[in-house]
XYZ file of C-alpha atoms in Angstrom:
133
model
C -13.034 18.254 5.905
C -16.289 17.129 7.734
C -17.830 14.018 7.321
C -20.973 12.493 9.750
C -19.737 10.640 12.162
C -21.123 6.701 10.280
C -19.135 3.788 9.084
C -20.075 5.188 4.995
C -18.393 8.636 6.544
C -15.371 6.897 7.589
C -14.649 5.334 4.214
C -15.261 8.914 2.381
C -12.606 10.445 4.691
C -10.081 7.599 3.257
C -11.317 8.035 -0.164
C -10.578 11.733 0.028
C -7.781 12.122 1.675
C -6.376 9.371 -0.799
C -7.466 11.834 -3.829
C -5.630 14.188 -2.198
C -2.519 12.726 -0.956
C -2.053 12.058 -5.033
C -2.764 15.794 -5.855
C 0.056 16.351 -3.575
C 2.584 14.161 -5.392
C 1.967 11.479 -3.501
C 0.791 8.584 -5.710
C -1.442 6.075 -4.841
C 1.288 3.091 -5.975
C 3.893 3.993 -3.484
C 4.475 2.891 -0.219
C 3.650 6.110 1.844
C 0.090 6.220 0.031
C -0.726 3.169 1.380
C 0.318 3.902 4.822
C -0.917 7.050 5.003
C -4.454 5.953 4.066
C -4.850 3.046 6.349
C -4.216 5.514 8.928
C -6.675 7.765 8.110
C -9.068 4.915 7.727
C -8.159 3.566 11.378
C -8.633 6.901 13.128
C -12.107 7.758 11.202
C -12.870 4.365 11.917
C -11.765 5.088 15.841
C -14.018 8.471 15.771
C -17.046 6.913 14.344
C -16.984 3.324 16.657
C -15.579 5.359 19.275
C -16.320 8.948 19.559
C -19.473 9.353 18.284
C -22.048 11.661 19.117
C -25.416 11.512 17.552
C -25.880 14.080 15.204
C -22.528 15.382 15.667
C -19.876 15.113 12.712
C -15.983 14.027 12.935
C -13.523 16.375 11.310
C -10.395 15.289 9.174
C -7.370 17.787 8.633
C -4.734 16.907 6.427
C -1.379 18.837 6.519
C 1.886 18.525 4.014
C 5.084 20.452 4.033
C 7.421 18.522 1.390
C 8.431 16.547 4.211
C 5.689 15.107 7.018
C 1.986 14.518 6.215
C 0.134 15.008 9.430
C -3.250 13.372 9.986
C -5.865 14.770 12.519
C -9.230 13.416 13.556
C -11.562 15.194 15.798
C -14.005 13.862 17.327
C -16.862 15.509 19.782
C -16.603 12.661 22.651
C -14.724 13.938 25.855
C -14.266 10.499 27.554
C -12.306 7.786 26.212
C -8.977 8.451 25.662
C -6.862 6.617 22.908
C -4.729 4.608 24.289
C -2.510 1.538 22.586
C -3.857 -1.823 24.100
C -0.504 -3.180 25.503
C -1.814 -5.755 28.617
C -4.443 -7.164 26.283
C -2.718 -7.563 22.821
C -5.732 -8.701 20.109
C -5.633 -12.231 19.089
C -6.554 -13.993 15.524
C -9.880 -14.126 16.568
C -10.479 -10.975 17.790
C -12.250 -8.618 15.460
C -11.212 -5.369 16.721
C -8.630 -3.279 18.610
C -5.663 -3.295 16.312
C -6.436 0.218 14.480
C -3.877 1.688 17.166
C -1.318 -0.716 17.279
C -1.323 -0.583 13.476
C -1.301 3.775 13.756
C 2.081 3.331 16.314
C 3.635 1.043 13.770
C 2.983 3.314 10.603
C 3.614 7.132 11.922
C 6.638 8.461 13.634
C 4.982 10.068 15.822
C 0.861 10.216 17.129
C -0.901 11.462 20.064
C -3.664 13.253 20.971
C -5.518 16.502 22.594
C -8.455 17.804 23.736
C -10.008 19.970 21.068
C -9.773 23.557 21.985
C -12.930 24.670 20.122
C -15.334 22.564 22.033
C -16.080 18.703 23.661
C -13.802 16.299 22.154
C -10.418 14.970 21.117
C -8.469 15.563 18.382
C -6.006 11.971 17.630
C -3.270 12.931 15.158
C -0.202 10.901 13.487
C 2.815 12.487 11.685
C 4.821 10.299 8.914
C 7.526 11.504 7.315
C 7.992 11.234 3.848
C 10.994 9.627 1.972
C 13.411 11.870 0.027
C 12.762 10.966 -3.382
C 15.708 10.766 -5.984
């Protein structure tokens, strides 16, 4: 999915992928909906503050196989690499800069590329699922 690369963008990215997450089986009550959202919001969040290129869009990709969900956000800005802000940990009264910490606490895995088609990054998270009963 596209979306422009603006803070309304960001929120229909979450939106979306939240519809679909539920199409999927996932439901929006559970645990792993929630999770799985707030990451997407924090990356598309990330790609608009950060990565942003005028007139150039951000990308979301959303990928399920019964037991991971993998999240990818691409992004058309070379320079400025994610990275998890250990040396300066936010404070209360800080407004900003714990989308990353919260992405390392809620996936089992992230990381990120360059993206192969083009300028840019592509930041993606894996979470796997629970085995439901």
């Amino acid at each position: 999915m596209r979306f422009s690369s603006t803070p309304r963008g960001a929120r229909l990215a979450r939106r979306l992928a939240g519809q679909r997450l539920d199409a999927w089986g996932i439901p929006y009550d559970c645990d792993a909906h929630h999770a799985l959202t707030l990451i997407v919001a924090e990356l598309a969040a990330n790609a608009v503050q950060h990565g942003r290129v005028p007139g150039r869009d951000f990308h979301l990709a959303l990928v399920y196989d019964a037991t991971t969900v993998r999240i990818e956000v691409t992004d058309t800005r070379t320079e400025g690499v994610p990275v998890v802000p250990v040396a300066a940990m936010p404070t209360d009264l800080d407004d900003t800069g714990r989308g990353l910490l919260l992405v390392e606490h809620l996936a089992d895995r992230w990381d990120w590329h360059p993206r192969p088609d083009g300028p840019g990054k592509t930041v993606w998270a894996e979470c796997v699922l629970p085995m439901r009963g």
